[in-house]
mmCIF file with all atom_site columns, C-alpha atoms in Angstrom:
data_model
loop_
_atom_site.group_PDB
_atom_site.id
_atom_site.type_symbol
_atom_site.label_atom_id
_atom_site.label_alt_id
_atom_site.label_comp_id
_atom_site.label_asym_id
_atom_site.label_entity_id
_atom_site.label_seq_id
_atom_site.pdbx_PDB_ins_code
_atom_site.Cartn_x
_atom_site.Cartn_y
_atom_site.Cartn_z
_atom_site.occupancy
_atom_site.B_iso_or_equiv
_atom_site.pdbx_formal_charge
_atom_site.auth_seq_id
_atom_site.auth_comp_id
_atom_site.auth_asym_id
_atom_site.auth_atom_id
_atom_site.pdbx_PDB_model_num
ATOM 1   C CA . MET A 1 1   ? -28.961 21.067  30.025 1.00 89.00 ? 1   MET A CA 1
ATOM 2   C CA . ILE A 1 2   ? -26.714 19.574  28.299 1.00 92.00 ? 2   ILE A CA 1
ATOM 3   C CA . ARG A 1 3   ? -23.812 19.086  30.245 1.00 94.00 ? 3   ARG A CA 1
ATOM 4   C CA . VAL A 1 4   ? -20.061 19.035  28.696 1.00 95.00 ? 4   VAL A CA 1
ATOM 5   C CA . MET A 1 5   ? -16.899 18.021  29.891 1.00 95.00 ? 5   MET A CA 1
ATOM 6   C CA . LEU A 1 6   ? -13.954 19.161  27.595 1.00 95.00 ? 6   LEU A CA 1
ATOM 7   C CA . VAL A 1 7   ? -11.062 17.231  27.262 1.00 94.00 ? 7   VAL A CA 1
ATOM 8   C CA . ASP A 1 8   ? -7.956  18.281  25.571 1.00 92.00 ? 8   ASP A CA 1
ATOM 9   C CA . ASP A 1 9   ? -4.014  19.718  26.780 1.00 90.00 ? 9   ASP A CA 1
ATOM 10  C CA . GLN A 1 10  ? -4.464  22.260  25.193 1.00 90.00 ? 10  GLN A CA 1
ATOM 11  C CA . GLU A 1 11  ? -5.810  25.767  27.250 1.00 89.00 ? 11  GLU A CA 1
ATOM 12  C CA . LEU A 1 12  ? -7.143  27.425  23.766 1.00 88.00 ? 12  LEU A CA 1
ATOM 13  C CA . LEU A 1 13  ? -8.761  24.940  22.355 1.00 88.00 ? 13  LEU A CA 1
ATOM 14  C CA . ARG A 1 14  ? -10.602 24.203  25.386 1.00 91.00 ? 14  ARG A CA 1
ATOM 15  C CA . ALA A 1 15  ? -11.197 27.984  25.929 1.00 91.00 ? 15  ALA A CA 1
ATOM 16  C CA . GLY A 1 16  ? -12.323 28.154  22.312 1.00 89.00 ? 16  GLY A CA 1
ATOM 17  C CA . PHE A 1 17  ? -14.790 24.850  23.054 1.00 91.00 ? 17  PHE A CA 1
ATOM 18  C CA . ARG A 1 18  ? -15.705 26.309  26.029 1.00 92.00 ? 18  ARG A CA 1
ATOM 19  C CA . MET A 1 19  ? -17.063 30.494  24.125 1.00 91.00 ? 19  MET A CA 1
ATOM 20  C CA . VAL A 1 20  ? -19.324 28.599  21.493 1.00 91.00 ? 20  VAL A CA 1
ATOM 21  C CA . LEU A 1 21  ? -21.113 25.815  23.911 1.00 92.00 ? 21  LEU A CA 1
ATOM 22  C CA . GLY A 1 22  ? -21.509 28.741  26.412 1.00 88.00 ? 22  GLY A CA 1
ATOM 23  C CA . ALA A 1 23  ? -23.299 30.709  23.629 1.00 91.00 ? 23  ALA A CA 1
ATOM 24  C CA . GLN A 1 24  ? -25.907 27.750  23.670 1.00 91.00 ? 24  GLN A CA 1
ATOM 25  C CA . PRO A 1 25  ? -28.755 27.677  26.002 1.00 91.00 ? 25  PRO A CA 1
ATOM 26  C CA . ASP A 1 26  ? -29.020 24.347  26.272 1.00 93.00 ? 26  ASP A CA 1
ATOM 27  C CA . ILE A 1 27  ? -25.331 23.286  27.003 1.00 93.00 ? 27  ILE A CA 1
ATOM 28  C CA . GLU A 1 28  ? -22.781 23.973  29.669 1.00 92.00 ? 28  GLU A CA 1
ATOM 29  C CA . VAL A 1 29  ? -19.210 23.573  30.298 1.00 93.00 ? 29  VAL A CA 1
ATOM 30  C CA . VAL A 1 30  ? -19.182 21.782  33.927 1.00 92.00 ? 30  VAL A CA 1
ATOM 31  C CA . ALA A 1 31  ? -16.239 20.317  33.848 1.00 92.00 ? 31  ALA A CA 1
ATOM 32  C CA . GLU A 1 32  ? -12.834 20.421  31.921 1.00 93.00 ? 32  GLU A CA 1
ATOM 33  C CA . ALA A 1 33  ? -9.393  18.425  32.241 1.00 93.00 ? 33  ALA A CA 1
ATOM 34  C CA . GLY A 1 34  ? -5.875  18.749  30.195 1.00 91.00 ? 34  GLY A CA 1
ATOM 35  C CA . HIS A 1 35  ? -5.180  14.791  30.252 1.00 92.00 ? 35  HIS A CA 1
ATOM 36  C CA . GLY A 1 36  ? -7.278  11.901  30.160 1.00 91.00 ? 36  GLY A CA 1
ATOM 37  C CA . ALA A 1 37  ? -6.427  10.305  34.147 1.00 93.00 ? 37  ALA A CA 1
ATOM 38  C CA . ALA A 1 38  ? -7.708  13.566  35.152 1.00 94.00 ? 38  ALA A CA 1
ATOM 39  C CA . ALA A 1 39  ? -10.961 12.937  32.794 1.00 93.00 ? 39  ALA A CA 1
ATOM 40  C CA . VAL A 1 40  ? -11.266 10.135  34.759 1.00 93.00 ? 40  VAL A CA 1
ATOM 41  C CA . GLU A 1 41  ? -11.257 11.323  37.598 1.00 92.00 ? 41  GLU A CA 1
ATOM 42  C CA . ALA A 1 42  ? -13.627 13.591  36.725 1.00 92.00 ? 42  ALA A CA 1
ATOM 43  C CA . ALA A 1 43  ? -15.980 11.649  35.218 1.00 91.00 ? 43  ALA A CA 1
ATOM 44  C CA . ARG A 1 44  ? -16.812 9.678   38.575 1.00 89.00 ? 44  ARG A CA 1
ATOM 45  C CA . HIS A 1 45  ? -17.157 12.858  40.398 1.00 88.00 ? 45  HIS A CA 1
ATOM 46  C CA . THR A 1 46  ? -19.008 15.304  38.216 1.00 89.00 ? 46  THR A CA 1
ATOM 47  C CA . GLU A 1 47  ? -22.596 14.635  36.944 1.00 91.00 ? 47  GLU A CA 1
ATOM 48  C CA . VAL A 1 48  ? -21.193 15.201  32.718 1.00 93.00 ? 48  VAL A CA 1
ATOM 49  C CA . ASP A 1 49  ? -23.745 14.010  29.655 1.00 94.00 ? 49  ASP A CA 1
ATOM 50  C CA . VAL A 1 50  ? -20.818 14.094  26.906 1.00 93.00 ? 50  VAL A CA 1
ATOM 51  C CA . VAL A 1 51  ? -17.500 14.330  26.886 1.00 94.00 ? 51  VAL A CA 1
ATOM 52  C CA . LEU A 1 52  ? -15.424 15.711  23.819 1.00 93.00 ? 52  LEU A CA 1
ATOM 53  C CA . MET A 1 53  ? -12.032 13.941  23.889 1.00 91.00 ? 53  MET A CA 1
ATOM 54  C CA . ASP A 1 54  ? -8.675  14.705  22.558 1.00 89.00 ? 54  ASP A CA 1
ATOM 55  C CA . VAL A 1 55  ? -6.204  11.846  21.995 1.00 86.00 ? 55  VAL A CA 1
ATOM 56  C CA . ARG A 1 56  ? -3.097  12.358  22.222 1.00 84.00 ? 56  ARG A CA 1
ATOM 57  C CA . MET A 1 57  ? -2.610  13.932  25.257 1.00 88.00 ? 57  MET A CA 1
ATOM 58  C CA . PRO A 1 58  ? 0.201   13.342  28.492 1.00 86.00 ? 58  PRO A CA 1
ATOM 59  C CA . VAL A 1 59  ? 0.034   11.242  31.569 1.00 89.00 ? 59  VAL A CA 1
ATOM 60  C CA . MET A 1 60  ? -3.005  9.017   29.788 1.00 90.00 ? 60  MET A CA 1
ATOM 61  C CA . ASP A 1 61  ? -3.974  9.593   25.934 1.00 90.00 ? 61  ASP A CA 1
ATOM 62  C CA . GLY A 1 62  ? -8.016  9.751   25.253 1.00 88.00 ? 62  GLY A CA 1
ATOM 63  C CA . VAL A 1 63  ? -8.385  5.842   24.531 1.00 89.00 ? 63  VAL A CA 1
ATOM 64  C CA . GLU A 1 64  ? -7.315  4.877   27.639 1.00 92.00 ? 64  GLU A CA 1
ATOM 65  C CA . ALA A 1 65  ? -9.510  7.442   29.084 1.00 94.00 ? 65  ALA A CA 1
ATOM 66  C CA . THR A 1 66  ? -12.554 7.031   27.132 1.00 92.00 ? 66  THR A CA 1
ATOM 67  C CA . ARG A 1 67  ? -12.323 2.810   27.345 1.00 91.00 ? 67  ARG A CA 1
ATOM 68  C CA . ALA A 1 68  ? -12.127 3.869   31.104 1.00 92.00 ? 68  ALA A CA 1
ATOM 69  C CA . ILE A 1 69  ? -14.840 6.141   31.020 1.00 92.00 ? 69  ILE A CA 1
ATOM 70  C CA . CYS A 1 70  ? -17.186 3.931   28.875 1.00 88.00 ? 70  CYS A CA 1
ATOM 71  C CA . ALA A 1 71  ? -16.414 0.597   31.462 1.00 85.00 ? 71  ALA A CA 1
ATOM 72  C CA . ALA A 1 72  ? -17.882 2.662   34.057 1.00 84.00 ? 72  ALA A CA 1
ATOM 73  C CA . ASP A 1 73  ? -21.285 3.084   32.312 1.00 83.00 ? 73  ASP A CA 1
ATOM 74  C CA . GLY A 1 74  ? -20.519 6.943   32.479 1.00 81.00 ? 74  GLY A CA 1
ATOM 75  C CA . PRO A 1 75  ? -20.851 9.493   29.821 1.00 90.00 ? 75  PRO A CA 1
ATOM 76  C CA . ARG A 1 76  ? -21.031 9.464   26.431 1.00 90.00 ? 76  ARG A CA 1
ATOM 77  C CA . VAL A 1 77  ? -17.490 10.554  24.267 1.00 91.00 ? 77  VAL A CA 1
ATOM 78  C CA . LEU A 1 78  ? -17.444 12.414  21.293 1.00 90.00 ? 78  LEU A CA 1
ATOM 79  C CA . ILE A 1 79  ? -13.904 12.438  20.205 1.00 87.00 ? 79  ILE A CA 1
ATOM 80  C CA . LEU A 1 80  ? -11.361 15.274  18.564 1.00 83.00 ? 80  LEU A CA 1
ATOM 81  C CA . THR A 1 81  ? -9.220  14.463  16.381 1.00 80.00 ? 81  THR A CA 1
ATOM 82  C CA . THR A 1 82  ? -6.898  16.049  13.751 1.00 77.00 ? 82  THR A CA 1
ATOM 83  C CA . PHE A 1 83  ? -7.135  14.164  10.836 1.00 65.00 ? 83  PHE A CA 1
ATOM 84  C CA . ASP A 1 84  ? -10.265 11.671  9.720  1.00 60.00 ? 84  ASP A CA 1
ATOM 85  C CA . LEU A 1 85  ? -8.041  8.999   9.521  1.00 58.00 ? 85  LEU A CA 1
ATOM 86  C CA . ASP A 1 86  ? -6.276  8.476   12.890 1.00 62.00 ? 86  ASP A CA 1
ATOM 87  C CA . GLU A 1 87  ? -5.770  5.129   13.839 1.00 67.00 ? 87  GLU A CA 1
ATOM 88  C CA . TYR A 1 88  ? -6.456  6.778   17.446 1.00 72.00 ? 88  TYR A CA 1
ATOM 89  C CA . ALA A 1 89  ? -10.211 8.121   16.930 1.00 70.00 ? 89  ALA A CA 1
ATOM 90  C CA . PHE A 1 90  ? -10.633 4.421   15.661 1.00 70.00 ? 90  PHE A CA 1
ATOM 91  C CA . ALA A 1 91  ? -9.192  2.909   18.463 1.00 77.00 ? 91  ALA A CA 1
ATOM 92  C CA . ALA A 1 92  ? -11.076 5.490   20.513 1.00 78.00 ? 92  ALA A CA 1
ATOM 93  C CA . LEU A 1 93  ? -14.689 3.871   18.699 1.00 77.00 ? 93  LEU A CA 1
ATOM 94  C CA . LYS A 1 94  ? -13.600 0.617   19.916 1.00 77.00 ? 94  LYS A CA 1
ATOM 95  C CA . ALA A 1 95  ? -13.074 1.660   23.694 1.00 82.00 ? 95  ALA A CA 1
ATOM 96  C CA . GLY A 1 96  ? -16.832 3.027   23.579 1.00 83.00 ? 96  GLY A CA 1
ATOM 97  C CA . ALA A 1 97  ? -16.830 6.427   22.233 1.00 85.00 ? 97  ALA A CA 1
ATOM 98  C CA . SER A 1 98  ? -20.179 7.650   20.091 1.00 83.00 ? 98  SER A CA 1
ATOM 99  C CA . GLY A 1 99  ? -18.376 9.107   17.176 1.00 79.00 ? 99  GLY A CA 1
ATOM 100 C CA . PHE A 1 100 ? -15.798 11.391  16.770 1.00 80.00 ? 100 PHE A CA 1
ATOM 101 C CA . LEU A 1 101 ? -15.365 15.097  15.431 1.00 79.00 ? 101 LEU A CA 1
ATOM 102 C CA . LEU A 1 102 ? -11.660 16.776  13.737 1.00 79.00 ? 102 LEU A CA 1
ATOM 103 C CA . LYS A 1 103 ? -10.683 19.903  16.026 1.00 81.00 ? 103 LYS A CA 1
ATOM 104 C CA . ASP A 1 104 ? -11.576 22.429  13.218 1.00 80.00 ? 104 ASP A CA 1
ATOM 105 C CA . VAL A 1 105 ? -15.260 21.171  12.979 1.00 79.00 ? 105 VAL A CA 1
ATOM 106 C CA . PRO A 1 106 ? -17.606 24.221  12.250 1.00 84.00 ? 106 PRO A CA 1
ATOM 107 C CA . PRO A 1 107 ? -19.572 25.758  15.725 1.00 88.00 ? 107 PRO A CA 1
ATOM 108 C CA . ALA A 1 108 ? -22.904 24.760  14.407 1.00 87.00 ? 108 ALA A CA 1
ATOM 109 C CA . ASP A 1 109 ? -21.665 21.589  13.739 1.00 84.00 ? 109 ASP A CA 1
ATOM 110 C CA . LEU A 1 110 ? -20.042 21.115  17.205 1.00 86.00 ? 110 LEU A CA 1
ATOM 111 C CA . VAL A 1 111 ? -22.867 22.138  18.843 1.00 90.00 ? 111 VAL A CA 1
ATOM 112 C CA . SER A 1 112 ? -25.109 19.366  16.838 1.00 86.00 ? 112 SER A CA 1
ATOM 113 C CA . ALA A 1 113 ? -22.760 17.075  17.747 1.00 86.00 ? 113 ALA A CA 1
ATOM 114 C CA . ILE A 1 114 ? -22.897 17.308  20.983 1.00 90.00 ? 114 ILE A CA 1
ATOM 115 C CA . ARG A 1 115 ? -27.150 17.540  20.907 1.00 88.00 ? 115 ARG A CA 1
ATOM 116 C CA . SER A 1 116 ? -27.551 14.312  18.918 1.00 82.00 ? 116 SER A CA 1
ATOM 117 C CA . VAL A 1 117 ? -24.869 12.046  21.116 1.00 84.00 ? 117 VAL A CA 1
ATOM 118 C CA . HIS A 1 118 ? -26.795 13.375  24.204 1.00 86.00 ? 118 HIS A CA 1
ATOM 119 C CA . ALA A 1 119 ? -29.884 12.288  22.574 1.00 79.00 ? 119 ALA A CA 1
ATOM 120 C CA . GLY A 1 120 ? -28.935 8.504   21.839 1.00 74.00 ? 120 GLY A CA 1
ATOM 121 C CA . ASP A 1 121 ? -27.216 8.728   18.030 1.00 70.00 ? 121 ASP A CA 1
ATOM 122 C CA . SER A 1 122 ? -23.442 8.224   16.633 1.00 69.00 ? 122 SER A CA 1
ATOM 123 C CA . VAL A 1 123 ? -22.136 11.529  15.248 1.00 68.00 ? 123 VAL A CA 1
ATOM 124 C CA . VAL A 1 124 ? -19.741 9.629   13.050 1.00 64.00 ? 124 VAL A CA 1
ATOM 125 C CA . ALA A 1 125 ? -21.004 9.725   9.249  1.00 53.00 ? 125 ALA A CA 1
ATOM 126 C CA . PRO A 1 126 ? -21.168 5.844   8.836  1.00 52.00 ? 126 PRO A CA 1
ATOM 127 C CA . SER A 1 127 ? -18.784 6.152   5.464  1.00 52.00 ? 127 SER A CA 1
ATOM 128 C CA . THR A 1 128 ? -16.323 8.014   7.352  1.00 58.00 ? 128 THR A CA 1
ATOM 129 C CA . THR A 1 129 ? -16.075 4.988   10.377 1.00 57.00 ? 129 THR A CA 1
ATOM 130 C CA . ARG A 1 130 ? -16.547 2.389   7.820  1.00 56.00 ? 130 ARG A CA 1
ATOM 131 C CA . ARG A 1 131 ? -12.368 3.977   5.971  1.00 61.00 ? 131 ARG A CA 1
ATOM 132 C CA . LEU A 1 132 ? -11.538 3.695   9.035  1.00 61.00 ? 132 LEU A CA 1
ATOM 133 C CA . LEU A 1 133 ? -12.158 0.143   9.409  1.00 57.00 ? 133 LEU A CA 1
ATOM 134 C CA . GLU A 1 134 ? -11.012 -0.927  6.155  1.00 60.00 ? 134 GLU A CA 1
ATOM 135 C CA . ARG A 1 135 ? -7.786  0.807   7.072  1.00 59.00 ? 135 ARG A CA 1
ATOM 136 C CA . PHE A 1 136 ? -6.962  0.197   10.405 1.00 53.00 ? 136 PHE A CA 1
ATOM 137 C CA . VAL A 1 137 ? -8.988  -2.984  11.174 1.00 52.00 ? 137 VAL A CA 1
ATOM 138 C CA . ALA A 1 138 ? -5.709  -5.655  10.261 1.00 50.00 ? 138 ALA A CA 1
ATOM 139 C CA . GLN A 1 139 ? -3.757  -3.554  12.452 1.00 48.00 ? 139 GLN A CA 1
ATOM 140 C CA . LEU A 1 140 ? -6.566  -3.955  16.368 1.00 46.00 ? 140 LEU A CA 1
ATOM 141 C CA . PRO A 1 141 ? -5.938  -5.841  18.905 1.00 44.00 ? 141 PRO A CA 1
ATOM 142 C CA . ASP A 1 142 ? -7.399  -9.595  18.990 1.00 46.00 ? 142 ASP A CA 1
ATOM 143 C CA . ASP A 1 143 ? -8.432  -8.500  22.936 1.00 44.00 ? 143 ASP A CA 1
ATOM 144 C CA . ILE A 1 144 ? -11.908 -8.032  22.128 1.00 41.00 ? 144 ILE A CA 1
ATOM 145 C CA . SER A 1 145 ? -14.506 -9.044  24.572 1.00 44.00 ? 145 SER A CA 1
ATOM 146 C CA . GLU A 1 146 ? -17.493 -11.878 23.848 1.00 45.00 ? 146 GLU A CA 1
ATOM 147 C CA . ARG A 1 147 ? -20.266 -10.650 22.877 1.00 48.00 ? 147 ARG A CA 1
ATOM 148 C CA . PRO A 1 148 ? -24.069 -12.946 21.518 1.00 52.00 ? 148 PRO A CA 1
ATOM 149 C CA . ALA A 1 149 ? -23.487 -14.041 18.369 1.00 57.00 ? 149 ALA A CA 1
ATOM 150 C CA . ALA A 1 150 ? -24.909 -12.261 15.325 1.00 64.00 ? 150 ALA A CA 1
ATOM 151 C CA . ALA A 1 151 ? -27.201 -15.581 14.921 1.00 66.00 ? 151 ALA A CA 1
ATOM 152 C CA . GLY A 1 152 ? -30.089 -13.979 17.964 1.00 81.00 ? 152 GLY A CA 1
ATOM 153 C CA . LEU A 1 153 ? -30.795 -11.924 15.220 1.00 86.00 ? 153 LEU A CA 1
ATOM 154 C CA . THR A 1 154 ? -33.902 -12.351 13.213 1.00 89.00 ? 154 THR A CA 1
ATOM 155 C CA . ALA A 1 155 ? -33.487 -12.144 9.766  1.00 87.00 ? 155 ALA A CA 1
ATOM 156 C CA . ARG A 1 156 ? -34.544 -8.588  9.230  1.00 91.00 ? 156 ARG A CA 1
ATOM 157 C CA . GLU A 1 157 ? -32.358 -7.192  11.962 1.00 91.00 ? 157 GLU A CA 1
ATOM 158 C CA . ARG A 1 158 ? -29.289 -8.722  10.524 1.00 88.00 ? 158 ARG A CA 1
ATOM 159 C CA . GLU A 1 159 ? -30.307 -6.291  7.131  1.00 88.00 ? 159 GLU A CA 1
ATOM 160 C CA . VAL A 1 160 ? -30.077 -4.169  8.862  1.00 90.00 ? 160 VAL A CA 1
ATOM 161 C CA . LEU A 1 161 ? -26.858 -4.956  10.784 1.00 88.00 ? 161 LEU A CA 1
ATOM 162 C CA . LEU A 1 162 ? -25.431 -5.106  7.370  1.00 85.00 ? 162 LEU A CA 1
ATOM 163 C CA . LEU A 1 163 ? -27.002 -2.233  5.708  1.00 85.00 ? 163 LEU A CA 1
ATOM 164 C CA . VAL A 1 164 ? -25.459 0.147   8.435  1.00 82.00 ? 164 VAL A CA 1
ATOM 165 C CA . ALA A 1 165 ? -22.770 -1.442  8.435  1.00 77.00 ? 165 ALA A CA 1
ATOM 166 C CA . ARG A 1 166 ? -22.530 -0.563  4.650  1.00 74.00 ? 166 ARG A CA 1
ATOM 167 C CA . GLY A 1 167 ? -22.487 3.071   5.721  1.00 69.00 ? 167 GLY A CA 1
ATOM 168 C CA . LEU A 1 168 ? -26.667 3.400   5.168  1.00 76.00 ? 168 LEU A CA 1
ATOM 169 C CA . SER A 1 169 ? -28.096 5.614   6.649  1.00 77.00 ? 169 SER A CA 1
ATOM 170 C CA . ASN A 1 170 ? -32.039 5.054   8.308  1.00 82.00 ? 170 ASN A CA 1
ATOM 171 C CA . ALA A 1 171 ? -33.916 6.384   5.553  1.00 83.00 ? 171 ALA A CA 1
ATOM 172 C CA . GLU A 1 172 ? -31.598 4.806   3.029  1.00 85.00 ? 172 GLU A CA 1
ATOM 173 C CA . ILE A 1 173 ? -32.233 1.451   4.659  1.00 88.00 ? 173 ILE A CA 1
ATOM 174 C CA . ALA A 1 174 ? -35.776 2.139   4.590  1.00 90.00 ? 174 ALA A CA 1
ATOM 175 C CA . ASP A 1 175 ? -36.112 2.604   1.006  1.00 90.00 ? 175 ASP A CA 1
ATOM 176 C CA . ARG A 1 176 ? -33.498 -0.902  0.819  1.00 90.00 ? 176 ARG A CA 1
ATOM 177 C CA . LEU A 1 177 ? -35.931 -2.414  2.613  1.00 91.00 ? 177 LEU A CA 1
ATOM 178 C CA . THR A 1 178 ? -39.601 -0.638  2.079  1.00 90.00 ? 178 THR A CA 1
ATOM 179 C CA . LEU A 1 179 ? -39.678 -0.144  5.259  1.00 90.00 ? 179 LEU A CA 1
ATOM 180 C CA . ALA A 1 180 ? -41.184 3.080   7.818  1.00 91.00 ? 180 ALA A CA 1
ATOM 181 C CA . GLU A 1 181 ? -37.978 4.785   8.491  1.00 87.00 ? 181 GLU A CA 1
ATOM 182 C CA . ALA A 1 182 ? -39.937 4.546   12.673 1.00 89.00 ? 182 ALA A CA 1
ATOM 183 C CA . THR A 1 183 ? -39.574 0.642   12.206 1.00 92.00 ? 183 THR A CA 1
ATOM 184 C CA . VAL A 1 184 ? -36.225 0.612   10.548 1.00 90.00 ? 184 VAL A CA 1
ATOM 185 C CA . LYS A 1 185 ? -35.216 2.905   13.961 1.00 88.00 ? 185 LYS A CA 1
ATOM 186 C CA . THR A 1 186 ? -37.098 -0.454  16.218 1.00 91.00 ? 186 THR A CA 1
ATOM 187 C CA . HIS A 1 187 ? -34.962 -2.395  14.324 1.00 91.00 ? 187 HIS A CA 1
ATOM 188 C CA . LEU A 1 188 ? -31.549 -1.405  14.591 1.00 90.00 ? 188 LEU A CA 1
ATOM 189 C CA . GLY A 1 189 ? -33.094 -0.670  18.448 1.00 88.00 ? 189 GLY A CA 1
ATOM 190 C CA . ARG A 1 190 ? -33.045 -3.793  18.748 1.00 91.00 ? 190 ARG A CA 1
ATOM 191 C CA . VAL A 1 191 ? -30.022 -5.124  16.793 1.00 90.00 ? 191 VAL A CA 1
ATOM 192 C CA . LEU A 1 192 ? -28.105 -2.856  19.667 1.00 87.00 ? 192 LEU A CA 1
ATOM 193 C CA . ALA A 1 193 ? -29.906 -4.371  22.736 1.00 87.00 ? 193 ALA A CA 1
ATOM 194 C CA . LYS A 1 194 ? -29.442 -7.949  21.627 1.00 88.00 ? 194 LYS A CA 1
ATOM 195 C CA . LEU A 1 195 ? -25.866 -7.189  20.519 1.00 87.00 ? 195 LEU A CA 1
ATOM 196 C CA . GLY A 1 196 ? -24.627 -5.762  24.163 1.00 83.00 ? 196 GLY A CA 1
ATOM 197 C CA . LEU A 1 197 ? -24.253 -2.201  21.381 1.00 82.00 ? 197 LEU A CA 1
ATOM 198 C CA . ARG A 1 198 ? -24.379 1.633   22.783 1.00 76.00 ? 198 ARG A CA 1
ATOM 199 C CA . ASP A 1 199 ? -25.139 2.896   18.810 1.00 76.00 ? 199 ASP A CA 1
ATOM 200 C CA . ARG A 1 200 ? -24.195 2.529   15.125 1.00 74.00 ? 200 ARG A CA 1
ATOM 201 C CA . ALA A 1 201 ? -20.838 3.580   15.264 1.00 71.00 ? 201 ALA A CA 1
ATOM 202 C CA . GLN A 1 202 ? -20.068 0.099   17.329 1.00 76.00 ? 202 GLN A CA 1
ATOM 203 C CA . VAL A 1 203 ? -22.678 -1.660  14.943 1.00 80.00 ? 203 VAL A CA 1
ATOM 204 C CA . VAL A 1 204 ? -19.657 -1.158  12.281 1.00 74.00 ? 204 VAL A CA 1
ATOM 205 C CA . VAL A 1 205 ? -17.688 -2.133  14.398 1.00 73.00 ? 205 VAL A CA 1
ATOM 206 C CA . TYR A 1 206 ? -18.807 -4.794  15.247 1.00 80.00 ? 206 TYR A CA 1
ATOM 207 C CA . ALA A 1 207 ? -19.985 -6.017  11.606 1.00 79.00 ? 207 ALA A CA 1
ATOM 208 C CA . TYR A 1 208 ? -16.370 -5.904  11.203 1.00 73.00 ? 208 TYR A CA 1
ATOM 209 C CA . GLU A 1 209 ? -14.966 -7.855  14.097 1.00 73.00 ? 209 GLU A CA 1
ATOM 210 C CA . SER A 1 210 ? -17.595 -10.585 13.641 1.00 76.00 ? 210 SER A CA 1
ATOM 211 C CA . GLY A 1 211 ? -16.641 -11.118 10.098 1.00 72.00 ? 211 GLY A CA 1
ATOM 212 C CA . LEU A 1 212 ? -19.708 -10.319 8.944  1.00 73.00 ? 212 LEU A CA 1
ATOM 213 C CA . VAL A 1 213 ? -18.065 -7.613  6.361  1.00 65.00 ? 213 VAL A CA 1
ATOM 214 C CA . VAL A 1 214 ? -14.688 -7.790  5.359  1.00 60.00 ? 214 VAL A CA 1
ATOM 215 C CA . PRO A 1 215 ? -12.671 -4.421  4.507  1.00 54.00 ? 215 PRO A CA 1
ATOM 216 C CA . ALA A 1 216 ? -12.117 -3.445  1.387  1.00 49.00 ? 216 ALA A CA 1
ATOM 217 C CA . GLU A 1 217 ? -14.399 -5.968  -0.191 1.00 43.00 ? 217 GLU A CA 1
ATOM 218 C CA . PRO A 1 218 ? -18.340 -5.719  -1.208 1.00 39.00 ? 218 PRO A CA 1
ATOM 219 C CA . ALA A 1 219 ? -20.526 -5.911  2.149  1.00 41.00 ? 219 ALA A CA 1
ATOM 220 C CA . ARG A 1 220 ? -22.768 -9.382  1.823  1.00 41.00 ? 220 ARG A CA 1
ATOM 221 C CA . ASP A 1 221 ? -25.702 -7.823  2.837  1.00 44.00 ? 221 ASP A CA 1
ATOM 222 C CA . GLN A 1 222 ? -28.290 -10.699 2.467  1.00 43.00 ? 222 GLN A CA 1
ATOM 223 C CA . PRO A 1 223 ? -28.613 -12.644 5.155  1.00 43.00 ? 223 PRO A CA 1
ATOM 224 C CA . LYS A 1 224 ? -27.654 -16.071 4.695  1.00 40.00 ? 224 LYS A CA 1
ATOM 225 C CA . GLY A 1 225 ? -30.595 -18.922 5.561  1.00 38.00 ? 225 GLY A CA 1
#
């Protein structure tokens, strides 16, 4: 079973999500919270795999709650937002969220997203993540934790990193580099491990923050040197 926690200050929305998820044979809602602080506390004491996290809430917003949960190596977090270019959603990606969904997401997509995140993938479309980055990267705080340099990557791993940052899927990267898709997944896994990243959403964040990709300009998708 995939254990889910619902975090939203609107009880009606939580009830709707609970109804959709309760109909799934492999998903169970094990906790709910009306604000971020309650979610952080619940994550400490309840076995949870995936958190559906609202952004704008009283007491503690979804960004701070996501940061606290991810810092404690807690469950994966999916952000719920009203607008797909909400700067809070991107801030939550920086804080460690595995992706974001719109609150009007079709039920089938919600269920699919939860399963994908539970399996270790990201549910943010890379092109959407890139639009968020291009719009808000200049407004983000500079207190970014130190990460290993990309110089530790092989030339092929660097190619994969940059193509992920441009929004290409594993299949598209495989076609671009004339590789098997399984090989691309292997390279991406090594990139994540070497750079201390959780998923492909954070690969995109890393590429922008490190200057490998410049917002609103074509990505430099050829390795240097």
